[in-house]
Structure formats: structure tokens, C-alpha cells
mmCIF file of C-alpha atoms and ligand atoms in Angstrom:
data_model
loop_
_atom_site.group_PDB
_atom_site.id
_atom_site.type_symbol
_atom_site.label_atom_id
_atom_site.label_comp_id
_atom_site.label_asym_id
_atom_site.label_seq_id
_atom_site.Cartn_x
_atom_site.Cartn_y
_atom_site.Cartn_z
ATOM 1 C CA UNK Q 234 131.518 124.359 101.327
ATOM 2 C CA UNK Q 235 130.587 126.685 98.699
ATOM 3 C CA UNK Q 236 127.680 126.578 96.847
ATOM 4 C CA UNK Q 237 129.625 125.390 93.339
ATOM 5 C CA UNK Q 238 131.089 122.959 94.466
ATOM 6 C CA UNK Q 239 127.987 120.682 95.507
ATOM 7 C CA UNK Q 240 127.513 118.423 93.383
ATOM 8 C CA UNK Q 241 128.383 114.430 93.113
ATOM 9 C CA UNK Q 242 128.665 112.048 90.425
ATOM 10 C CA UNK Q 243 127.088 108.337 91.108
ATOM 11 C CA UNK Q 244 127.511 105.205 89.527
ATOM 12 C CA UNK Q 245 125.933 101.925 90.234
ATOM 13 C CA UNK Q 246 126.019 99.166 88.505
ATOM 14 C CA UNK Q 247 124.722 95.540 89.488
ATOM 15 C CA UNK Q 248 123.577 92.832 87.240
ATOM 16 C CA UNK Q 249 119.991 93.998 87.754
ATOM 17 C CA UNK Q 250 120.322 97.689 86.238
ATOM 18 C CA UNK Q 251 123.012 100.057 85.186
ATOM 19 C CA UNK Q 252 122.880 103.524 86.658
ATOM 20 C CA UNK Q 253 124.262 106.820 86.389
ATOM 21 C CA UNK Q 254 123.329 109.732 88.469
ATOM 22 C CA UNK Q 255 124.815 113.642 88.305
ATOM 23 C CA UNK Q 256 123.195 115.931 91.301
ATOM 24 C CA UNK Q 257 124.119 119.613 91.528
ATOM 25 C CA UNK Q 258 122.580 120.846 95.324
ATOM 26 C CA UNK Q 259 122.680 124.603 93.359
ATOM 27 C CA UNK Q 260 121.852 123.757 89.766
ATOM 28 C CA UNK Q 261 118.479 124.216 88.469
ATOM 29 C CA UNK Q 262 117.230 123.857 84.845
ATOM 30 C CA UNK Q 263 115.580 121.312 83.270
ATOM 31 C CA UNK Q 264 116.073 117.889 84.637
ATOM 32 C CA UNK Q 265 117.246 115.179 82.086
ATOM 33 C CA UNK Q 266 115.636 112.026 84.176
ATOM 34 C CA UNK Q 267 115.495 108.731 81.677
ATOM 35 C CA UNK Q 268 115.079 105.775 83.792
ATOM 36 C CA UNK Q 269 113.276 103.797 81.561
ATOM 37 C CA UNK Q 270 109.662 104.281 82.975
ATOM 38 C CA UNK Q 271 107.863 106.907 82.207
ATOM 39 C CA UNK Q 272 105.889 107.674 85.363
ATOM 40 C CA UNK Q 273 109.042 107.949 87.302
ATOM 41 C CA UNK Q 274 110.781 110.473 85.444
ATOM 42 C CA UNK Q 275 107.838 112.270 85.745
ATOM 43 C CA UNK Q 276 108.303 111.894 89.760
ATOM 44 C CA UNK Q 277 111.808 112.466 89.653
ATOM 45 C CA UNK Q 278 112.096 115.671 86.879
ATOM 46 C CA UNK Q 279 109.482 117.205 89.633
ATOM 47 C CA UNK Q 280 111.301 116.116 92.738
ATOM 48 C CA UNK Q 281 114.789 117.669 91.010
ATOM 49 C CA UNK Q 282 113.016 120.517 89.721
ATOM 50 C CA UNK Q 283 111.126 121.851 92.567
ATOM 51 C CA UNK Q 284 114.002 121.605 94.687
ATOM 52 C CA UNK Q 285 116.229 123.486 92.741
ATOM 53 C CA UNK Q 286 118.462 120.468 91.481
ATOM 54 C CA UNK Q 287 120.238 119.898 88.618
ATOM 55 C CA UNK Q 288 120.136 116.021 87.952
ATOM 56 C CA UNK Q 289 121.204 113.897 85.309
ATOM 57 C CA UNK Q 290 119.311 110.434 85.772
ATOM 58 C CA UNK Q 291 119.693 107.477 83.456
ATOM 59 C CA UNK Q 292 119.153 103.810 84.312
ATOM 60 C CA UNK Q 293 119.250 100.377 81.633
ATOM 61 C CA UNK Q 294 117.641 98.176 83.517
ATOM 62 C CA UNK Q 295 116.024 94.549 83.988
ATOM 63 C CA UNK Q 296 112.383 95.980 83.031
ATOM 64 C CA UNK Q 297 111.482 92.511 81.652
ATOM 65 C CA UNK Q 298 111.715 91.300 85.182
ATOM 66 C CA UNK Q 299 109.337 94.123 86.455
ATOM 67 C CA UNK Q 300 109.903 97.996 87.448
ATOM 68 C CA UNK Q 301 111.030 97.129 90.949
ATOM 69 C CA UNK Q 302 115.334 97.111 90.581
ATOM 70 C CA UNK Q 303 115.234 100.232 87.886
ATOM 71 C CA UNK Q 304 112.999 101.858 90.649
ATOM 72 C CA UNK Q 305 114.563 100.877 93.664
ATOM 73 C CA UNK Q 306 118.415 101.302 92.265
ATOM 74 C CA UNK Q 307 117.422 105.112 90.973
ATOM 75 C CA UNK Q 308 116.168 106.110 94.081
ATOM 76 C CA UNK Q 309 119.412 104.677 95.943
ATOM 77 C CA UNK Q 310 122.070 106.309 93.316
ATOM 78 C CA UNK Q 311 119.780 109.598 94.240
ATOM 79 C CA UNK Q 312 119.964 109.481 97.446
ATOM 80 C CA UNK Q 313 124.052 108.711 97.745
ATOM 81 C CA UNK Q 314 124.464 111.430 95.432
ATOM 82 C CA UNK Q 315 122.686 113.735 97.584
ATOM 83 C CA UNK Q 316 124.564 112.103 100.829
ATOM 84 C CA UNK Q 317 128.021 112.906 98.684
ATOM 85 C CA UNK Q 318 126.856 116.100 97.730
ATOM 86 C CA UNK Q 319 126.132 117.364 101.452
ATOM 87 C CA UNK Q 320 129.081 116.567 102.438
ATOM 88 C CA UNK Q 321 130.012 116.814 106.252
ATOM 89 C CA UNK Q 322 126.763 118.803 106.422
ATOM 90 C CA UNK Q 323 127.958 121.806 107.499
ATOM 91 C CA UNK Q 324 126.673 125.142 106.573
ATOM 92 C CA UNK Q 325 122.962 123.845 105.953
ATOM 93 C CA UNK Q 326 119.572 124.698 107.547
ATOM 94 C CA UNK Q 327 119.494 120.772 108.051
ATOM 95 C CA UNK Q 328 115.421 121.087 108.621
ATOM 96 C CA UNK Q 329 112.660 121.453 105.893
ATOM 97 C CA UNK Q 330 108.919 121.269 106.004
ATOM 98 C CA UNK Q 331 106.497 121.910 103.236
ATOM 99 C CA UNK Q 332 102.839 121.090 101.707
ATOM 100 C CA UNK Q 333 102.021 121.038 98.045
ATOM 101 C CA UNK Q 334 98.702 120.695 96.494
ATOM 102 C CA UNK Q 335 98.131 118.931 93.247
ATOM 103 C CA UNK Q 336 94.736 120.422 92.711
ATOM 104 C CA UNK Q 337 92.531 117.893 95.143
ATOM 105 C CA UNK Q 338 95.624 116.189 96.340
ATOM 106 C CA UNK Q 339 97.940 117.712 99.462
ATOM 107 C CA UNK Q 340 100.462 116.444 101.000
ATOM 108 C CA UNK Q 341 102.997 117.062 103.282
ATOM 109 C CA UNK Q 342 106.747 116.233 103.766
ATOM 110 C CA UNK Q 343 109.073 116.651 106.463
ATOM 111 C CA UNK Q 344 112.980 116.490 106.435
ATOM 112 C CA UNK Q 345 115.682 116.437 108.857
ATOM 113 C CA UNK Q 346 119.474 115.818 107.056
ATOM 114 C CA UNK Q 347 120.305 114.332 110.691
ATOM 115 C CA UNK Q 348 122.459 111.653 108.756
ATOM 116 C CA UNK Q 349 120.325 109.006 110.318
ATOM 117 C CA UNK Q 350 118.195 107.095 107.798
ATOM 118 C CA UNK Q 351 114.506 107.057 109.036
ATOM 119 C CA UNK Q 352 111.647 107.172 106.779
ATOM 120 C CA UNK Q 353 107.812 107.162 107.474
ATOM 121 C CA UNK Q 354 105.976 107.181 104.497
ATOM 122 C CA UNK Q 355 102.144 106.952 104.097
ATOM 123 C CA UNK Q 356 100.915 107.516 100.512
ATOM 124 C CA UNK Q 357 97.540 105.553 100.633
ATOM 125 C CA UNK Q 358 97.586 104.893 96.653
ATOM 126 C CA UNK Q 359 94.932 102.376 95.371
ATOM 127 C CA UNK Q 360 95.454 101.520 92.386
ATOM 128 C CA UNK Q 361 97.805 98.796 91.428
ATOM 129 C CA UNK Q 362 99.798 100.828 88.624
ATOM 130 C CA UNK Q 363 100.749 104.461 87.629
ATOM 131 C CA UNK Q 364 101.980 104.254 83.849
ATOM 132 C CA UNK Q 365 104.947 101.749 84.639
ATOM 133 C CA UNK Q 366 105.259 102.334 88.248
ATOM 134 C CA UNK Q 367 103.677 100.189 90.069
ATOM 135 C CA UNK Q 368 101.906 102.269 93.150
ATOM 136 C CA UNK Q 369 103.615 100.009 95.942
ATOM 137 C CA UNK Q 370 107.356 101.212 94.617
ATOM 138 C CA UNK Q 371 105.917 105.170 94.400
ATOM 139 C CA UNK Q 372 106.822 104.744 98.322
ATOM 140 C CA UNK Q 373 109.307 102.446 98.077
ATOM 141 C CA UNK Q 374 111.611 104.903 96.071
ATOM 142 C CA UNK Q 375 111.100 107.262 98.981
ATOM 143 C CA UNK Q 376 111.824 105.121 101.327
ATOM 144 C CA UNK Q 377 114.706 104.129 99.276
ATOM 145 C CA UNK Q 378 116.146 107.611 98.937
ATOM 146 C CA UNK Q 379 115.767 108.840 102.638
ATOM 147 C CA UNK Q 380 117.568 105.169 103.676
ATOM 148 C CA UNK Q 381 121.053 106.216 100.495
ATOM 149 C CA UNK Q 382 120.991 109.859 102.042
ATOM 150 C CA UNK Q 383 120.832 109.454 105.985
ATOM 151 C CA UNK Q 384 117.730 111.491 106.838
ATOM 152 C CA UNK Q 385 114.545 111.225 108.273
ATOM 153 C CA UNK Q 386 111.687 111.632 105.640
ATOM 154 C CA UNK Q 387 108.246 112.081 106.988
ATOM 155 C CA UNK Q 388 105.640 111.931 103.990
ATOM 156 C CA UNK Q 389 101.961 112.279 104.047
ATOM 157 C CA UNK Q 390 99.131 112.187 101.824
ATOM 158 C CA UNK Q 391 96.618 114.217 103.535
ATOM 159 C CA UNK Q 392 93.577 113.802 101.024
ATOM 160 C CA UNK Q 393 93.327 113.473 97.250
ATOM 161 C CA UNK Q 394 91.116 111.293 94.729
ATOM 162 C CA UNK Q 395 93.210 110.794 91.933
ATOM 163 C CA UNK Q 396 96.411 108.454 92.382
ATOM 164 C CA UNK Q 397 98.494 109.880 89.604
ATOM 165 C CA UNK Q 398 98.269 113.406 91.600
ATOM 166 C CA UNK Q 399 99.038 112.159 95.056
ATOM 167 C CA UNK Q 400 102.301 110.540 93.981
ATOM 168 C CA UNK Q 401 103.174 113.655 92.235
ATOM 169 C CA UNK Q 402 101.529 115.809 95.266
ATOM 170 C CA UNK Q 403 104.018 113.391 97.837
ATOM 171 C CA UNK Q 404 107.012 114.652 95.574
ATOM 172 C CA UNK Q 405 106.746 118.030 95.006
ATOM 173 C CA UNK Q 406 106.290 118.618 98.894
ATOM 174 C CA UNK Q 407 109.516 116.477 99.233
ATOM 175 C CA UNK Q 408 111.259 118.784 96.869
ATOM 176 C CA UNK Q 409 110.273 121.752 98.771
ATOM 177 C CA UNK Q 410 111.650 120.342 102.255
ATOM 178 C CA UNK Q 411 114.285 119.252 100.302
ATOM 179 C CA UNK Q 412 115.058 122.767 99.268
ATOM 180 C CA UNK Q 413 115.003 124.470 102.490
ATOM 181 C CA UNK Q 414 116.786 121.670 104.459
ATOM 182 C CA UNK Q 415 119.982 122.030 101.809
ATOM 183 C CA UNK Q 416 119.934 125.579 101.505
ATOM 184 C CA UNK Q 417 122.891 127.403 102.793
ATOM 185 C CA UNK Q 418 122.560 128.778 106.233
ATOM 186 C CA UNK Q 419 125.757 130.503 108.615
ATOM 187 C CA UNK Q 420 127.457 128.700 110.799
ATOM 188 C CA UNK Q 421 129.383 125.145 110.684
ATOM 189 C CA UNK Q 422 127.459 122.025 111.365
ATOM 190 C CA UNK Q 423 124.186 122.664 112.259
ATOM 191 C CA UNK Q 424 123.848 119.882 115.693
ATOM 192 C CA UNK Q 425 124.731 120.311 119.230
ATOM 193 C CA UNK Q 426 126.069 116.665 118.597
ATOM 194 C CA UNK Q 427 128.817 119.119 116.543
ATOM 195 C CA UNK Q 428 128.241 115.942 113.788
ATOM 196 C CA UNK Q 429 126.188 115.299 110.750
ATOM 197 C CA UNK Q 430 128.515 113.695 108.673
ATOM 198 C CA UNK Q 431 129.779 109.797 107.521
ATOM 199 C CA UNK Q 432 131.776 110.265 111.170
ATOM 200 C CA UNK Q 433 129.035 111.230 113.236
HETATM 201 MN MN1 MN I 612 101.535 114.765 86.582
#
């Protein structure tokens, strides 16, 4: 795998919401993230961004119904593409671990890209809405993209006051686990299994 050719083109389309997704694993620059609410392409131009992704996000979907498809659908065309993207898995560091702080806020994230989908995700948001998110689907689109890319996801809010920055606090340290666990390392597939990938 080299690194220019990881990348993977998504499109999903139900008759809840229309999405199209472009992920580079290598990319960079300035993420162009229109799913229709506001507060997630703020989550999602971070997650891409701190990660070192270049991502192309746009969904048309049922918002007069409520946030939850739109959200739920992005996080699933993200997390194929990044599935796609890794390919067999081979030639990654597979394991990433990081804290960010959001002023107050920290919180931690932990990735394995075992190609297993397991996520554990504890955000402890109180209020009801961020923008047009509501707070419930700020884990749910986490939960969402660990399930669409086969890896465990281990999330936690350690402290923080202010809802808007522990969501964004939760992403950013996904973004840096994400970074290290897709970064290039030697060697072929990086389990004793010998596996990572759709086969495995
Ligand atoms: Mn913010």
C-alpha cells in the first residue's frame, strides 16, 4: 500500500438522506464537511483535520424529520470509507491512544483497527442539543463510525463543564488515535492472527 493511493470514494444513498463521502488516509488541508447541521461539521472538519485527513463530506438529508438519519448515515459513509481506505490493513501501526484538552474539557480515545467493530463510548453530555445536534447522536455518530470501520473505539470524557467543548474535546482525541493507528509502520499486517482485513 503506498501512502497515495489511500483514499476511497463512498456513496450512500437511502430514502432518508443522500450521501457522498471522499477520505484521503494522507491528505490534509482544509476539510470541506457540509452535512447540513452545523454542529457536526464542526465535529467532523476537527475529527478530519486533526487526523491528517482529507475529506469531502456532503449529505441532503430528511432534516424535517429530525438530525438523527443525516447524523447517523455520515458517520456510517465515514467510517466505510475509512474501512475501504485501509485496505487489508497491512503496513499500519493498527494501535492509537491520545488525550486532548478543550480548555476545561479532556478526554481520551483509544483505537485498535482490529477489524472488529466494538465501541465504548461515554461522553456524559447534559444538555439536550448542541446547535442542531442533538447531544444523544454526538455518541451515536461515534458509535456509528467505529461499527462502518471494524475497530474498537474506546472514548472518554474525563471532566469538562461546557457541553459544546466535550463533544469537540471527544473528537479531537479520536483524531489523534486515529492518526497514529493509520500511520504507516514496516512490516505486512500488523496481527499474529496474520489478518486484519474483510477476510479475517
Ligand atoms: Mn468548537
Amino acid at each position: 500500500m503506498s501512502a497515495t493511493n489511500r483514499t476511497a470514494s463512498i456513496e450512500r444513498s437511502t430514502r432518508e438522506t443522500r450521501v457522498r463521502c471522499r477520505l484521503g488516509l494522507d491528505g490534509g488541508g482544509e476539510p470541506k464537511v457540509d452535512t447540513g447541521i452545523g454542529f457536526l461539521d464542526h465535529l467532523l472538519s476537527s475529527l478530519a483535520f486533526h487526523a491528517g485527513f482529507e475529506l469531502e463530506l456532503e449529505c441532503a438529508g430528511d432534516l424535517q424529520v429530525d438530525d438523527h438519519h443525516s447524523a447517523e448515515d455520515c458517520a456510517l459513509a465515514l467510517g466505510e470509507a475509512l474501512d475501504r481506505a485501509l485496505g487489508e490493513r497491512a503496513g499500519i501501526a493498527r494501535f492509537g491512544a491520545a488525550y486532548a484538552p478543550l480548555d476545561e474539557a479532556l478526554a481520551r480515545a483509544v483505537v485498535d483497527l482490529s477489524g472488529r467493530p466494538w465501541p465504548e463510548v461515554e461522553l456524559g453530555l447534559e444538555r439536550e442539543m448542541l446547535g442542531g445536534l442533538s447531544s444523544e447522536n454526538v455518541g451515536h455518530v461515534l458509535r456509528s463510525l467505529a461499527i462502518a470501520a471494524r475497530c474498537a473505539l474506546h472514548v472518554d470524557v474525563l471532566r469538562g463543564a461546557n457541553d459544546h467543548h466535550r463533544a469537540e474535546a471527544a473528537f479531537k482525541a479520536v483524531a489523534l488515535a486515529l492518526r497514529q493507528a493509520v500511520a504507516e509502520a514496516p512490516g505486512g499486517v500488523p496481527s499474529t492472527k496474520g489478518s486484519l482485513g474483510r477476510a479475517g
